[in-house]
Amino acid sequence: FWLKCCSCCVMEVAIAGGALAVAVTTAVCQGFRAALRARRRRRAGCKQEPLLEVCCGSAEDCIQAAKGGAGRVELCADLPAGGTTPSFGEIASAARRLKAYPDVKLHVIIRPRPGHFVFSTEEFTIMQDDIKAAARAGADGVVIGALTRSSRICGNVRGLVKVARELQLSVTFHRAFDALILAGGAAAPALEAVADLGCDRLLTSGGATVAQPECQAVLGELVEHGGPV
């Protein structure tokens, strides 16, 4: 999906783990890079170079994505379930191997389990500890998010942002945002709530579960309100 915030375009593609994924990741990334270049030619007024971000299911996937031209990778476990926190060893392996690609940033999803995005107090404590572990393992940023039972942006995320900031990690709010939209929430106020938490960026499909034209209206609305993010 494309999302423009502060004149920066980001294209993201998810690569599931496994031998087949490793074999095709570089080709897929190169294909998306070609699409990025074509889009850049159509959008000559864009002030920043479009960035390709790849969701990866393993350290090996991260390397293949870097070889294919990704500018940022998001390391996840259990991608078929939407992504959960990867192990310390997997993060450390990715960070160590990505040193050969110094321009590629390693972000790590912090999500203690699959399923809904309403987390308990204990789960927030787990996420704080996982953020610290990701930093020790060499991550450049974390991808976090949570909702309330009424499908609003959860203010407790602020505590996660605080931990990340103390460790000099970049912060992305993940697709819990899309669960909010699918539950009937308004996109623009939710984006403002994400910005108020101190997040650097938002990962969203515009509320779509698959790529579809209908999500463009929501993404367009987010672009109009996207200055702080």
Coordinates of C-alpha atoms in Angstrom, one line a residue:
F1 CA 0.0 0.0 0.0
W2 CA 1.0 3.6 -0.6
L3 CA 0.9 6.1 2.2
K4 CA 2.1 9.6 1.9
C5 CA 2.9 11.6 5.0
C6 CA 5.0 14.8 5.1
S7 CA 5.7 14.3 1.3
C8 CA 7.3 10.9 1.9
C9 CA 6.0 7.9 -0.1
V10 CA 6.3 4.4 1.3
M11 CA 5.5 1.2 -0.4
E12 CA 5.3 -1.9 1.7
V13 CA 5.2 -5.6 0.8
A14 CA 5.0 -8.6 3.1
I15 CA 7.4 -11.5 2.6
A16 CA 6.5 -14.6 4.5
G17 CA 9.4 -16.8 5.9
G18 CA 10.6 -20.0 4.3
A19 CA 12.7 -21.3 1.5
L20 CA 10.3 -20.2 -1.3
A21 CA 10.2 -16.7 0.2
V22 CA 14.0 -16.4 0.3
A23 CA 14.1 -17.5 -3.3
V24 CA 11.7 -14.8 -4.5
T25 CA 12.2 -11.9 -2.1
T26 CA 15.0 -10.2 -4.1
A27 CA 13.0 -10.4 -7.4
V28 CA 9.9 -9.1 -5.7
C29 CA 11.8 -6.2 -4.1
Q30 CA 13.4 -5.4 -7.5
G31 CA 9.9 -5.4 -9.1
F32 CA 8.6 -3.0 -6.4
R33 CA 11.6 -0.8 -6.8
A34 CA 10.8 -0.5 -10.5
A35 CA 7.3 0.4 -9.6
L36 CA 8.6 3.0 -7.2
R37 CA 10.8 4.5 -9.9
A38 CA 7.8 4.7 -12.3
R39 CA 5.7 6.3 -9.7
R40 CA 8.4 8.8 -8.9
R41 CA 8.5 9.8 -12.5
R42 CA 4.7 10.4 -12.4
R43 CA 5.1 12.4 -9.2
A44 CA 7.9 14.7 -10.1
G45 CA 6.9 17.1 -7.4
C46 CA 7.6 14.7 -4.5
K47 CA 10.2 16.2 -2.3
Q48 CA 11.6 12.9 -0.9
E49 CA 12.8 9.7 -2.5
P50 CA 10.1 7.0 -2.2
L51 CA 11.0 4.3 0.3
L52 CA 10.5 0.5 -0.1
E53 CA 9.7 -1.2 3.3
V54 CA 9.4 -4.9 3.5
C55 CA 7.8 -7.0 6.2
C56 CA 10.1 -10.0 6.7
G57 CA 9.5 -13.3 8.5
S58 CA 13.2 -14.1 9.3
A59 CA 16.7 -12.6 9.4
E60 CA 17.3 -14.3 6.0
D61 CA 14.3 -12.5 4.5
C62 CA 15.7 -9.2 5.8
I63 CA 19.0 -9.8 3.9
Q64 CA 17.2 -10.8 0.7
A65 CA 15.0 -7.6 1.0
A66 CA 18.1 -5.5 1.5
K67 CA 19.7 -7.1 -1.6
G68 CA 16.5 -6.3 -3.5
G69 CA 16.7 -2.6 -2.7
A70 CA 14.6 -2.2 0.5
G71 CA 15.3 0.9 2.5
R72 CA 13.7 -0.4 5.7
V73 CA 12.7 -3.9 6.9
E74 CA 10.1 -4.9 9.6
L75 CA 11.1 -8.1 11.2
C76 CA 8.1 -10.2 12.5
A77 CA 7.4 -13.7 13.7
D78 CA 4.2 -15.4 12.5
L79 CA 3.4 -13.2 9.6
P80 CA 0.3 -15.2 8.6
A81 CA -1.2 -14.1 11.9
G82 CA -0.3 -10.5 11.2
G83 CA 3.1 -10.6 12.9
T84 CA 4.2 -11.1 16.5
T85 CA 7.4 -10.3 18.3
P86 CA 10.4 -12.2 16.9
S87 CA 13.0 -13.8 19.2
F88 CA 16.0 -12.0 20.5
G89 CA 18.3 -14.3 18.5
E90 CA 16.4 -13.6 15.2
I91 CA 16.6 -9.8 15.8
A92 CA 20.3 -10.0 16.7
S93 CA 21.0 -12.1 13.6
A94 CA 19.2 -9.7 11.3
A95 CA 21.0 -6.7 12.9
R96 CA 24.4 -8.3 12.6
R97 CA 23.9 -9.3 9.0
L98 CA 22.4 -6.0 8.0
K99 CA 25.6 -4.2 9.0
A100 CA 26.6 -5.0 5.4
Y101 CA 23.7 -2.8 4.3
P102 CA 24.2 0.3 6.5
D103 CA 21.4 2.3 4.8
V104 CA 18.8 -0.3 5.6
K105 CA 17.0 0.3 8.9
L106 CA 15.8 -2.7 11.0
H107 CA 12.4 -2.2 12.7
V108 CA 10.9 -4.9 14.9
I109 CA 7.2 -5.5 15.6
I110 CA 6.4 -5.6 19.3
R111 CA 3.2 -7.7 19.6
P112 CA 3.1 -10.4 22.3
R113 CA 0.4 -12.5 20.6
P114 CA -1.8 -12.7 17.6
G115 CA -5.5 -11.8 17.7
H116 CA -7.1 -8.5 18.9
F117 CA -5.2 -5.4 19.9
V118 CA -6.6 -4.9 23.4
F119 CA -3.7 -5.7 25.7
S120 CA -3.7 -6.4 29.5
T121 CA -1.4 -4.6 32.0
E122 CA 0.9 -7.6 32.0
E123 CA 1.1 -7.6 28.2
F124 CA 2.1 -4.0 28.2
T125 CA 4.9 -4.9 30.7
I126 CA 5.9 -7.7 28.3
M127 CA 6.0 -5.2 25.4
Q128 CA 8.2 -2.8 27.4
D129 CA 10.6 -5.6 28.1
D130 CA 10.6 -6.7 24.4
I131 CA 11.3 -3.1 23.3
K132 CA 14.4 -3.1 25.6
A133 CA 15.4 -6.5 24.2
A134 CA 15.0 -5.3 20.6
A135 CA 17.3 -2.4 21.4
R136 CA 19.9 -4.6 22.9
A137 CA 19.8 -6.9 19.9
G138 CA 20.5 -4.0 17.6
A139 CA 17.1 -2.8 16.2
D140 CA 16.8 0.7 14.8
G141 CA 13.1 1.0 15.6
V142 CA 10.0 -0.7 16.9
V143 CA 6.5 -1.2 15.5
I144 CA 3.8 -1.0 18.2
G145 CA 0.1 -0.3 18.8
A146 CA -2.9 -1.0 20.9
L147 CA -6.6 -0.3 21.1
T148 CA -9.1 0.1 23.9
R149 CA -12.1 -2.1 24.3
S150 CA -14.2 0.6 22.5
S151 CA -11.8 0.5 19.5
R152 CA -10.0 3.7 20.2
I153 CA -6.2 4.4 20.2
C154 CA -5.0 3.2 23.7
G155 CA -3.2 5.9 25.7
N156 CA -1.1 3.2 27.3
V157 CA 1.0 3.1 24.1
R158 CA 2.5 6.4 25.4
G159 CA 4.5 4.3 27.9
L160 CA 5.8 2.1 25.1
V161 CA 6.9 5.2 23.1
K162 CA 8.6 6.5 26.2
V163 CA 10.7 3.4 26.6
A164 CA 11.6 3.4 22.9
R165 CA 12.6 7.0 23.0
E166 CA 14.9 6.5 26.0
L167 CA 16.6 3.8 23.9
Q168 CA 16.8 6.1 20.8
L169 CA 14.5 3.9 18.8
S170 CA 12.2 5.1 16.0
V171 CA 8.5 4.3 16.5
T172 CA 5.8 3.2 14.1
F173 CA 2.2 2.6 15.0
H174 CA 1.1 -0.6 13.4
R175 CA -2.1 -1.9 11.8
A176 CA -4.1 -1.9 14.9
F177 CA -5.1 1.4 13.3
D178 CA -6.8 -0.6 10.5
A179 CA -8.7 -2.7 13.1
L180 CA -10.0 0.6 14.5
I181 CA -11.2 1.7 11.0
L182 CA -12.8 -1.7 10.4
A183 CA -14.7 -1.3 13.7
G184 CA -16.2 2.0 12.5
G185 CA -13.7 4.4 13.9
A186 CA -12.9 7.7 12.2
A187 CA -9.5 7.8 10.5
A188 CA -8.5 11.4 11.0
P189 CA -9.1 11.7 14.7
A190 CA -7.3 8.4 15.2
L191 CA -4.3 9.7 13.3
E192 CA -4.2 12.7 15.5
A193 CA -4.2 10.4 18.5
V194 CA -1.3 8.4 17.1
A195 CA 0.6 11.7 16.6
D196 CA -0.2 12.8 20.2
L197 CA 1.4 9.6 21.4
G198 CA 4.7 10.7 19.8
C199 CA 4.9 8.1 17.1
D200 CA 7.1 8.8 14.0
R201 CA 4.9 7.1 11.4
L202 CA 1.8 5.1 10.8
L203 CA 1.5 1.7 9.0
T204 CA -1.9 1.4 7.5
S205 CA -3.8 0.0 4.5
G206 CA -6.6 2.6 5.0
G207 CA -8.7 0.0 6.7
A208 CA -8.6 -2.5 3.9
T209 CA -7.9 -6.2 4.5
V210 CA -6.6 -6.6 1.0
A211 CA -5.4 -4.1 -1.6
Q212 CA -8.5 -2.4 -3.1
P213 CA -9.5 0.9 -4.6
E214 CA -11.8 1.8 -1.7
C215 CA -8.9 2.2 0.7
Q216 CA -7.7 5.2 -1.4
A217 CA -10.3 7.5 0.0
V218 CA -9.2 6.8 3.6
L219 CA -5.5 7.1 2.6
G220 CA -6.3 10.4 1.0
E221 CA -8.0 11.7 4.1
L222 CA -4.9 10.6 6.1
V223 CA -2.6 12.5 3.7
E224 CA -4.6 15.7 4.4
H225 CA -4.2 15.2 8.1
G226 CA -0.8 13.7 8.1
G227 CA 1.5 16.6 8.8
P228 CA 2.4 15.6 12.4
V229 CA 3.3 12.0 11.5

